[in-house]
Short mmCIF file of C-alpha atoms in Angstrom, two decimals:
data_model
loop_
_atom_site.label_atom_id
_atom_site.label_comp_id
_atom_site.label_asym_id
_atom_site.label_seq_id
_atom_site.Cartn_x
_atom_site.Cartn_y
_atom_site.Cartn_z
CA MET A 19 -118.65 -6.69 -10.56
CA LYS A 20 -116.92 -6.83 -7.19
CA ILE A 21 -115.51 -10.51 -7.43
CA GLY A 22 -114.14 -9.55 -11.09
CA MET A 23 -112.79 -6.14 -9.71
CA LEU A 24 -111.26 -8.55 -6.87
CA ARG A 25 -110.05 -11.82 -9.52
CA ASN A 26 -107.93 -8.34 -11.34
CA GLU A 27 -106.16 -7.29 -8.22
CA VAL A 28 -105.42 -10.95 -7.10
CA GLU A 29 -104.02 -11.32 -10.71
CA GLN A 30 -102.11 -8.22 -10.70
CA GLY A 31 -100.56 -9.05 -7.97
CA MET A 32 -99.81 -12.44 -8.74
CA ASP A 33 -97.82 -11.09 -11.61
CA LYS A 34 -95.70 -8.74 -9.80
CA HIS A 35 -94.52 -11.33 -7.33
CA ASN A 36 -93.42 -13.36 -10.51
CA LYS A 37 -91.55 -10.64 -12.03
CA ALA A 38 -89.77 -9.48 -8.77
CA GLY A 39 -88.23 -12.92 -8.70
CA TRP A 40 -87.29 -13.36 -12.03
CA GLN A 41 -85.57 -10.22 -11.47
CA GLN A 42 -84.51 -11.63 -8.51
CA ARG A 43 -83.21 -15.28 -9.96
CA ALA A 44 -81.42 -13.23 -12.98
CA VAL A 45 -79.62 -11.47 -10.84
CA ARG A 46 -78.55 -13.86 -8.94
CA ALA A 47 -77.63 -15.46 -12.56
CA GLY A 48 -75.48 -12.15 -13.54
CA VAL A 49 -73.59 -12.62 -10.09
CA GLY A 50 -72.65 -16.46 -10.86
CA LEU A 51 -71.73 -15.23 -14.25
CA LEU A 52 -69.34 -12.48 -13.17
CA ALA A 53 -68.26 -14.56 -10.22
CA SER A 54 -67.32 -17.15 -13.00
CA TRP A 55 -65.58 -15.30 -15.77
CA ILE A 56 -63.44 -13.41 -12.74
CA MET A 57 -62.15 -17.28 -11.85
CA THR A 58 -61.47 -17.83 -15.08
CA ALA A 59 -59.45 -14.57 -15.93
CA GLY A 60 -57.61 -15.22 -12.47
CA MET A 61 -56.59 -18.44 -13.98
CA VAL A 62 -55.31 -17.36 -17.70
CA ILE A 63 -53.42 -14.30 -15.18
CA SER A 64 -51.83 -16.25 -13.14
CA GLY A 65 -50.73 -19.16 -16.01
CA TYR A 66 -49.36 -15.82 -17.82
CA SER A 67 -47.06 -15.04 -14.50
CA ALA A 68 -46.06 -18.59 -14.12
CA ASP A 69 -44.64 -18.91 -17.76
CA SER A 70 -43.35 -14.74 -18.35
CA SER A 71 -42.34 -14.17 -22.01
CA VAL A 72 -40.07 -11.41 -20.40
CA ILE A 73 -36.60 -11.86 -20.48
CA GLU A 74 -35.07 -10.64 -16.69
CA SER A 75 -31.65 -12.78 -16.73
CA LEU A 76 -28.86 -13.92 -18.84
CA SER A 77 -24.95 -14.69 -19.05
CA VAL A 78 -22.14 -13.79 -21.21
CA THR A 79 -18.74 -15.15 -21.25
CA PHE A 80 -15.42 -14.59 -22.95
CA LYS A 81 -13.59 -17.66 -22.88
CA THR A 82 -9.71 -17.00 -24.21
CA THR A 83 -7.57 -19.83 -25.16
CA PHE A 84 -3.54 -18.79 -24.98
CA GLY A 85 -2.09 -19.52 -28.24
CA GLU A 86 1.94 -19.02 -29.58
CA GLN A 87 4.05 -16.49 -28.13
CA GLU A 88 3.21 -12.59 -28.42
CA GLU A 89 -0.12 -13.71 -30.57
CA ILE A 90 -3.32 -11.81 -29.43
CA PRO A 91 -6.03 -14.58 -29.64
CA ASP A 92 -9.96 -14.17 -30.48
CA PRO A 93 -11.87 -14.44 -27.69
CA GLU A 94 -14.96 -16.77 -27.71
CA ILE A 95 -18.07 -15.52 -26.87
CA SER A 96 -20.93 -17.14 -25.83
CA ILE A 97 -24.32 -15.97 -24.20
CA SER A 98 -26.92 -18.97 -21.77
CA GLY A 99 -30.44 -17.74 -21.00
CA ALA A 100 -33.66 -19.32 -21.82
CA GLY A 101 -35.27 -17.23 -24.47
CA CYS A 102 -32.05 -15.34 -26.32
CA ASN A 103 -29.66 -16.12 -28.53
CA LEU A 104 -26.27 -14.60 -29.61
CA GLY A 105 -26.35 -12.14 -32.23
CA ASP A 106 -23.83 -9.70 -33.91
CA ILE A 107 -20.02 -8.90 -32.06
CA GLN A 108 -19.00 -5.73 -33.20
CA PHE A 109 -15.27 -4.32 -31.46
CA HIS A 110 -14.96 -0.64 -30.79
CA THR A 111 -10.90 -0.97 -31.40
CA ASP A 112 -9.35 -2.49 -34.65
CA TYR A 113 -7.87 -5.73 -33.77
CA ASP A 114 -4.02 -4.83 -34.73
CA ARG A 115 -3.86 -1.78 -32.30
CA TRP A 116 -5.13 -4.39 -29.54
CA LYS A 117 -2.97 -4.78 -26.51
CA PRO A 118 -2.43 -7.10 -23.77
CA GLY A 119 -4.43 -5.83 -20.73
CA LYS A 120 -5.65 -2.76 -22.85
CA LYS A 121 -9.37 -2.77 -22.36
CA VAL A 122 -11.50 -2.93 -25.93
CA ARG A 123 -15.17 -1.82 -26.00
CA VAL A 124 -17.52 -4.80 -27.04
CA GLU A 125 -21.10 -4.19 -28.25
CA ILE A 126 -23.08 -7.69 -28.10
CA THR A 127 -26.49 -7.70 -29.87
CA VAL A 128 -28.46 -10.77 -28.53
CA TYR A 129 -32.28 -11.71 -29.82
CA ALA A 130 -35.29 -12.84 -27.99
CA ASP A 131 -36.66 -16.16 -29.24
CA GLU A 132 -40.11 -16.07 -30.57
CA GLY A 133 -42.76 -15.10 -27.97
CA LYS A 134 -40.54 -13.57 -25.48
CA LEU A 135 -39.24 -10.28 -25.45
CA PHE A 136 -36.59 -7.92 -23.01
CA PRO A 137 -36.99 -5.02 -20.65
CA SER A 138 -35.70 -1.98 -21.20
CA SER A 139 -32.55 -2.36 -19.00
CA ILE A 140 -31.39 -5.71 -17.40
CA SER A 141 -28.70 -4.93 -14.35
CA ARG A 142 -24.73 -6.13 -13.45
CA SER A 143 -26.18 -8.57 -10.97
CA LYS A 144 -29.04 -10.21 -13.53
CA CYS A 145 -26.53 -9.76 -16.81
CA LYS A 146 -23.90 -12.18 -15.25
CA VAL A 147 -20.36 -11.56 -17.70
CA LYS A 148 -17.39 -13.40 -17.32
CA GLY A 149 -13.96 -13.47 -18.80
CA ALA A 150 -14.55 -9.22 -19.26
CA ASP A 151 -16.11 -6.56 -17.38
CA PHE A 152 -19.86 -5.72 -17.42
CA VAL A 153 -20.77 -2.10 -18.57
CA SER A 154 -24.64 -1.99 -19.67
CA ALA A 155 -27.33 -4.33 -20.75
CA LYS A 156 -30.03 -2.08 -22.53
CA ALA A 157 -33.06 -2.81 -25.09
CA LEU A 158 -32.67 -1.50 -28.68
CA ASP A 159 -36.42 -3.03 -28.91
CA ASP A 160 -38.31 -5.27 -27.62
CA THR A 161 -36.96 -8.25 -28.74
CA THR A 162 -32.77 -7.03 -29.01
CA LEU A 163 -30.63 -6.06 -25.92
CA GLN A 164 -27.51 -4.88 -26.53
CA VAL A 165 -24.94 -5.95 -23.99
CA LYS A 166 -21.72 -3.72 -23.51
CA VAL A 167 -18.59 -5.60 -21.76
CA ASP A 168 -14.81 -4.07 -21.32
CA TYR A 169 -12.41 -7.04 -22.66
CA ARG A 170 -8.64 -7.17 -22.07
CA PRO A 171 -6.54 -8.74 -24.56
CA ALA A 172 -4.47 -11.50 -23.77
CA THR A 173 -1.11 -12.90 -24.88
CA VAL A 174 1.86 -15.62 -23.57
CA LEU A 175 4.80 -12.93 -23.60
CA GLY A 176 7.93 -13.65 -25.73
CA ASN A 177 11.41 -14.38 -24.79
CA THR A 178 14.06 -12.01 -24.80
CA SER A 179 16.55 -11.74 -27.65
CA GLU A 180 19.56 -11.70 -26.22
CA ALA A 181 20.73 -11.97 -22.57
CA GLY A 182 24.04 -10.92 -21.84
CA TRP A 183 26.80 -8.66 -19.93
CA SER A 184 27.63 -5.17 -19.68
CA SER A 185 30.82 -3.94 -19.68
CA SER A 186 31.63 -4.21 -15.83
CA ARG A 187 31.17 -7.92 -16.58
CA ARG A 188 29.15 -8.42 -12.87
CA ARG A 189 25.50 -6.48 -13.85
CA ALA A 190 23.38 -9.19 -16.29
CA VAL A 191 21.71 -7.01 -19.48
CA TRP A 192 19.30 -8.57 -21.59
CA LYS A 193 16.98 -7.28 -24.71
CA PRO A 194 13.34 -5.88 -23.28
CA VAL A 195 10.04 -7.97 -24.53
CA ASP A 196 7.17 -6.56 -25.53
CA TYR A 197 4.34 -6.00 -22.96
CA ALA A 198 6.87 -7.61 -20.10
CA PRO A 199 5.75 -5.94 -16.55
CA GLY A 200 8.70 -7.57 -15.31
CA TYR A 201 11.39 -10.77 -15.44
CA SER A 202 12.79 -13.70 -13.47
CA LEU A 203 15.73 -14.32 -12.99
CA VAL A 204 17.97 -17.15 -11.98
CA LEU A 205 21.76 -16.47 -11.49
CA TYR A 206 23.39 -19.74 -11.49
CA GLY A 207 27.70 -20.03 -10.36
CA ASN A 208 28.90 -23.85 -11.73
CA ASP A 209 25.71 -24.92 -12.43
CA LYS A 210 24.12 -24.57 -9.11
CA VAL A 211 21.68 -21.95 -8.55
CA VAL A 212 23.43 -18.62 -6.41
CA LYS A 213 20.08 -16.40 -6.71
CA ARG A 214 16.67 -16.04 -8.00
CA MET A 215 15.02 -12.83 -8.52
CA THR A 216 12.45 -10.59 -9.97
CA VAL A 217 13.51 -7.53 -11.45
CA THR A 218 10.66 -4.69 -12.39
CA GLY A 219 11.06 -1.61 -14.35
CA ALA A 220 14.20 -2.47 -15.87
CA ASN A 221 15.92 -4.72 -18.22
CA SER A 222 19.06 -5.01 -16.56
CA VAL A 223 20.11 -5.99 -13.03
CA ASN A 224 24.00 -5.37 -10.73
CA LEU A 225 24.56 -9.07 -9.77
CA THR A 226 27.72 -8.03 -7.75
CA GLU A 227 27.08 -9.00 -4.68
CA TYR A 228 26.49 -12.83 -5.89
CA MET A 229 29.20 -13.15 -8.07
CA ASN A 230 32.18 -13.90 -5.30
CA ASP A 231 33.92 -16.44 -6.42
CA VAL A 232 36.68 -16.37 -8.73
CA ASP A 233 36.82 -20.27 -9.55
CA LYS A 234 33.23 -20.64 -10.45
CA THR A 235 31.68 -19.87 -13.87
CA TYR A 236 28.65 -17.77 -13.92
CA TYR A 237 25.63 -17.28 -16.04
CA TYR A 238 21.73 -16.83 -15.74
CA GLU A 239 18.66 -17.83 -17.17
CA VAL A 240 16.05 -14.88 -17.72
CA LYS A 241 12.01 -14.82 -19.15
CA ALA A 242 9.33 -12.23 -19.39
CA ILE A 243 6.32 -12.73 -16.89
CA PRO A 244 3.35 -10.74 -15.37
CA VAL A 245 4.07 -9.59 -11.83
CA THR A 246 0.52 -8.39 -10.39
CA SER A 247 -2.20 -10.94 -9.84
CA ASP A 248 -4.20 -8.97 -12.22
CA GLU A 249 -1.20 -9.52 -15.09
CA LYS A 250 -1.89 -12.69 -14.55
CA LYS A 251 -5.52 -12.32 -16.40
CA TYR A 252 -4.21 -11.62 -19.28
CA LEU A 253 -0.17 -12.21 -19.70
CA LYS A 254 1.45 -15.39 -19.31
CA GLU A 255 4.93 -15.94 -19.16
CA GLY A 256 7.69 -16.24 -21.46
CA ASP A 257 10.81 -18.99 -21.35
CA PHE A 258 13.80 -18.68 -19.60
CA VAL A 259 16.19 -18.32 -22.15
CA THR A 260 20.23 -18.62 -20.64
CA SER A 261 22.59 -15.75 -20.99
CA SER A 262 26.66 -16.53 -22.45
CA ASP A 263 29.20 -17.51 -19.38
CA GLN A 264 31.25 -15.45 -17.26
CA GLU A 265 34.63 -16.18 -15.95
CA PHE A 266 36.94 -14.30 -14.03
CA ASP A 267 40.27 -14.49 -12.95
CA ALA A 268 42.73 -13.42 -10.48
CA ASP A 269 43.32 -9.72 -12.45
CA ASP A 270 40.21 -9.65 -12.37
CA TRP A 271 39.33 -9.98 -8.91
CA GLU A 272 41.95 -7.90 -7.64
CA SER A 273 40.94 -4.71 -9.68
CA TRP A 274 37.23 -5.47 -8.34
CA ASN A 275 38.84 -5.64 -4.87
CA SER A 276 40.79 -2.16 -5.16
CA ASN A 277 37.47 -0.58 -6.03
CA SER A 278 35.49 -2.05 -3.27
CA ASP A 279 34.78 -1.41 0.61
CA ASN A 280 38.02 -2.18 2.37
CA GLY A 281 39.10 0.43 4.01
CA SER A 282 39.62 3.05 1.16
CA GLY A 283 36.36 3.84 0.84
CA GLY A 284 35.85 1.70 -2.78
CA VAL A 285 37.19 4.68 -4.77
CA SER A 286 37.61 5.83 -8.23
CA SER A 287 39.26 8.37 -9.08
CA THR A 288 37.45 9.91 -11.91
CA PRO A 289 34.09 10.14 -13.85
CA GLY A 290 33.71 9.11 -17.44
CA SER A 291 35.61 5.69 -18.83
CA SER A 292 39.04 5.01 -17.95
CA GLY A 293 39.37 8.06 -16.03
CA LYS A 294 38.48 10.99 -18.74
CA SER A 295 37.28 14.24 -17.92
CA SER A 296 34.69 14.75 -15.98
CA SER A 297 32.83 16.57 -17.96
CA GLY A 298 31.07 13.74 -19.21
CA GLY A 299 29.60 13.05 -15.62
CA PRO A 300 30.55 10.12 -13.50
CA GLY A 301 31.86 6.57 -14.87
CA VAL A 302 34.39 3.61 -14.13
CA GLY A 303 37.85 5.14 -13.07
CA ALA A 304 40.79 3.67 -11.27
CA GLY A 305 41.14 3.37 -7.31
CA ASP A 306 43.79 6.18 -5.96
CA GLY A 307 43.60 4.64 -2.00
CA GLY A 308 42.53 7.80 -1.05
CA ALA A 309 38.84 8.04 1.49
CA ILE A 310 36.20 10.18 2.63
CA ARG A 311 37.00 12.21 5.97
CA GLY A 312 34.24 14.32 7.31
CA ASN A 313 32.77 16.28 4.06
CA ASN A 314 36.36 15.95 2.51
CA TYR A 315 38.16 13.32 0.49
CA ILE A 316 41.30 12.90 1.97
CA LEU A 317 44.14 11.24 -0.46
CA PRO A 318 47.32 8.74 0.73
CA ASP A 319 49.23 11.82 0.57
CA GLY A 320 47.13 13.84 3.12
CA SER A 321 45.40 16.87 0.70
CA LYS A 322 42.32 16.96 -0.32
CA GLY A 323 40.39 15.83 -3.18
CA VAL A 324 38.96 19.49 -5.06
CA ASN A 325 36.58 20.25 -8.31
CA THR A 326 36.68 16.02 -8.81
CA TRP A 327 34.49 13.27 -8.97
CA LYS A 328 34.91 10.31 -6.01
CA LYS A 329 33.40 6.80 -6.34
CA VAL A 330 33.07 5.34 -2.74
CA SER A 331 30.90 2.42 -2.05
CA ASN A 332 29.28 2.54 -5.71
CA GLN A 333 28.26 6.07 -5.30
CA TRP A 334 29.47 8.65 -6.67
CA TYR A 335 30.30 12.54 -4.90
CA TYR A 336 31.72 15.73 -6.22
CA PHE A 337 34.05 17.98 -4.68
CA ASP A 338 33.80 21.57 -4.93
CA PRO A 339 36.91 23.58 -5.26
CA ASN A 340 37.61 23.84 -1.39
CA GLY A 341 37.67 20.30 -1.43
CA GLU A 342 34.15 20.64 0.12
CA MET A 343 31.50 17.35 -0.52
CA THR A 344 28.71 19.42 -2.44
CA LYS A 345 24.70 18.53 -2.40
CA GLY A 346 21.60 19.58 -3.64
CA TRP A 347 21.69 20.81 -7.32
CA GLN A 348 24.78 21.06 -8.78
CA ASN A 349 26.05 22.72 -12.20
CA ILE A 350 29.60 20.52 -13.18
CA SER A 351 30.95 21.50 -16.85
CA GLY A 352 27.38 22.35 -17.95
CA PHE A 353 25.39 19.09 -16.78
CA TRP A 354 22.71 19.42 -13.73
CA TYR A 355 23.02 16.76 -10.55
CA TYR A 356 21.02 16.32 -7.60
CA MET A 357 22.92 15.22 -4.67
CA ASN A 358 20.99 14.10 -1.43
CA GLY A 359 21.66 15.12 2.15
CA ASP A 360 24.34 12.81 2.29
CA GLY A 361 26.23 13.48 -0.95
CA GLN A 362 25.88 11.02 -3.15
CA MET A 363 24.58 11.67 -6.98
CA GLN A 364 21.03 10.89 -7.68
CA THR A 365 19.56 8.96 -10.35
CA GLY A 366 15.91 8.31 -12.08
CA TRP A 367 13.22 10.11 -10.71
CA VAL A 368 13.91 12.96 -7.71
CA ASN A 369 11.62 15.38 -5.81
CA PRO A 370 13.53 17.74 -3.88
CA SER A 371 11.19 19.97 -3.34
CA GLY A 372 7.86 17.92 -2.82
CA ASP A 373 6.03 19.17 -5.78
CA SER A 374 7.75 19.12 -9.08
CA TRP A 375 9.76 15.73 -10.30
CA TYR A 376 12.51 15.35 -12.31
CA TYR A 377 14.85 12.38 -14.09
CA LEU A 378 18.26 11.83 -13.88
CA ASN A 379 19.64 9.60 -16.29
CA GLU A 380 21.86 6.71 -15.68
CA ASN A 381 24.71 9.07 -15.63
CA GLY A 382 23.34 11.80 -13.22
CA ASN A 383 22.75 14.06 -16.32
CA LEU A 384 19.33 15.86 -15.69
CA CYS A 385 16.61 15.44 -19.11
CA THR A 386 14.63 17.43 -20.63
CA GLY A 387 12.00 16.81 -23.35
CA TRP A 388 10.99 13.36 -23.87
CA VAL A 389 11.99 10.40 -21.36
CA GLN A 390 11.05 6.64 -21.77
CA PRO A 391 12.37 5.27 -18.29
CA ASN A 392 10.70 1.86 -19.13
CA LEU A 393 9.67 0.27 -21.97
CA GLY A 394 6.34 2.02 -23.50
CA GLU A 395 6.57 4.54 -20.85
CA TRP A 396 6.90 7.74 -21.81
CA TYR A 397 6.89 11.17 -19.86
CA TYR A 398 7.55 15.05 -20.87
CA LEU A 399 10.05 17.12 -18.96
CA ASP A 400 9.93 20.89 -19.69
CA SER A 401 13.34 23.15 -20.07
CA SER A 402 14.28 23.39 -16.71
CA GLY A 403 13.55 19.61 -16.74
CA VAL A 404 9.73 19.40 -14.60
CA MET A 405 7.73 16.59 -15.52
CA GLN A 406 4.76 18.40 -16.93
CA ARG A 407 0.79 16.86 -16.72
CA GLY A 408 -2.51 17.48 -18.49
CA TRP A 409 -2.53 18.80 -22.01
CA GLN A 410 1.12 19.87 -23.55
CA GLN A 411 1.78 21.21 -27.15
CA ILE A 412 4.89 19.91 -28.00
CA ASP A 413 6.51 20.49 -31.84
CA GLY A 414 3.08 21.71 -32.82
CA LYS A 415 1.11 18.67 -31.42
CA TRP A 416 -1.03 18.30 -28.70
CA TYR A 417 -1.00 15.09 -25.82
CA TYR A 418 -2.18 14.13 -23.40
CA LEU A 419 -0.54 13.12 -19.69
CA ASP A 420 -1.79 11.91 -16.74
CA ALA A 421 -1.64 12.55 -13.27
CA SER A 422 1.79 10.48 -12.58
CA GLY A 423 3.00 12.37 -15.79
CA ARG A 424 2.51 9.22 -17.94
CA MET A 425 1.43 10.01 -22.04
CA GLN A 426 -1.95 8.28 -23.02
CA ARG A 427 -2.80 6.60 -25.79
CA GLY A 428 -6.29 5.41 -27.36
CA TRP A 429 -9.28 7.44 -25.75
CA VAL A 430 -9.44 9.64 -23.08
CA GLU A 431 -12.03 11.30 -21.03
CA VAL A 432 -10.76 14.95 -19.99
CA SER A 433 -13.65 17.65 -18.22
CA GLY A 434 -16.41 15.08 -19.95
CA LYS A 435 -15.34 15.50 -23.20
CA ARG A 436 -13.68 12.21 -25.54
CA TYR A 437 -10.45 12.24 -27.40
CA TYR A 438 -9.10 9.91 -29.06
CA LEU A 439 -4.78 9.85 -28.70
CA ASN A 440 -2.99 8.52 -31.62
CA GLY A 441 -0.15 5.66 -30.95
CA ASP A 442 2.65 8.13 -30.82
CA GLY A 443 0.65 9.77 -28.11
CA SER A 444 -0.96 13.10 -30.29
CA MET A 445 -4.30 14.12 -30.60
CA ALA A 446 -6.33 12.82 -33.18
CA VAL A 447 -8.11 15.81 -35.05
CA ASN A 448 -10.91 16.44 -38.43
CA THR A 449 -11.53 12.65 -38.75
CA THR A 450 -13.33 9.37 -37.49
CA VAL A 451 -12.48 6.95 -35.33
CA ASP A 452 -14.43 3.92 -34.23
CA GLY A 453 -17.50 5.42 -35.87
CA TRP A 454 -17.11 9.16 -33.78
CA ARG A 455 -16.66 12.23 -35.46
CA LEU A 456 -13.77 13.91 -33.93
CA GLY A 457 -13.39 17.75 -34.74
CA ALA A 458 -11.39 20.11 -35.07
CA ASP A 459 -10.52 20.75 -31.04
CA GLY A 460 -9.98 16.84 -31.19
CA ALA A 461 -13.40 16.46 -29.16
CA VAL A 462 -16.33 14.14 -29.85
CA GLN A 463 -18.86 15.95 -31.87
#
C-alpha cells in the first residue's frame, strides 16, 4: 500500500512538472508570435509612410501670352504635382469688365487621383503660384482642393490716334491711350534726336526749351509705355506715332523772344486770349516792356501795373489796385486763384494749410465737383473746393473715395464690410454681383 501511494505521488509530481513546462513553452510561443506580428505590422506601417496617400504640395501656373494691341487675353492655367489634376476654373469678374493690372479673383478646383487625399489646407510655401498672387488653398472634401488666387490681366498698350501741337506751337499734345501710365517721347529737329523723355500723368508736354533753332523743322514720336517695374509685369509698350511737323520763321522767333526772359522779364501784358479781359484768368498776351521790381510791376513809363495779370518768365502774377503783387488765395473777377509765396499763380493740386487739398485747373481757377486730373482718376471737391475722402453721397448716389481721394470701383472692404461700386463709382444696392447678394445698404448680406 505504501508503495502504491509513493507511485501515485511520483506520478502526480511528474504531471505538475509536465504541465508547468507546457505552460512555459506556450508563453514563449505566444511572445514569439506577438513579436512576429509587431514586426510585420511595423513593416506595413513603415511601407505606408514611405508611400503616403496625402498630397502635400503642388504648383499652379498662370501663363499670359500677349496678343494684339489692347486685347486682354485669357491666361493659360496649369497644375503640376504628384497625384492631382486640374478641375473647374471660375473667375469672379466677368471678362468684359477686366482691366489691365486690376486684380481678378480666381477659384481653381483641383481633384486628387484615385487613392490620394488632400489635407485640410496647404500653405503658401507648399502651394506655389506663378503668374498670380496666392490667396488660399483649402480642401472642400478629402479629394477636392480649392485654390484661390488673384490674377492681374495683361495687355499690349494701344497707340494714340492723333499727335500734334497746341496753339502755342511748341507744346506737344496727343490723344490719351487707354490704361497708359506714361508715354515715351522723342523730339527731332531736322530728323536728328534733340531730346528723349518720359511723360507721366499727362498727354502733353512743353518742348519750348528744346526748340530753339528757327532753321530746324521739328516733330516728335510718342508711344504709350508702362513706367514702373510692377506695371511692366502686365503691360507692354505700344508703337511710336509720329506727329505733324512744326516749322518756324523769323517772325515767330521775334514774337517768342519778346516774351522770353531777356531783361524785360518775358512779360505778357494781359490774361485771356490775345490780350482780352482779365476776367477769364491767365492766358497768352503780348509783351509791354515792363518788369517786376520788388513787389510791383513797373511799366516802361515808370508807372505801376494795377488790377492786372502779368506773365513773367512763364509765370503768372496778379497786381492789386495798389500795384502790389498778390499772394495766397485771391478772388479775381469772380474766380478763385492761389498764389505761392513768390506771387506765382499755381495750377494742379495745392495744400496751403497742410490739411486740405484743392485742385486748380490749367488756367489757375479753383475747381469744385468732380475732377479728372489724369485719365480714369476721379476726385470730388466740395463747394469750397476741398478734396473729399471716404463715403460721399452725391446727387442721391453713394461713392467711396480712398485715403488719397481717388474714387473707387469694383469690390471694396470698408469697416469690415464688403461693397461693390459700379463702373461709374456709384454703390450697387439690392442686387447680386459675382454671386454675392447686396442689401439696401450696399453691404454683402
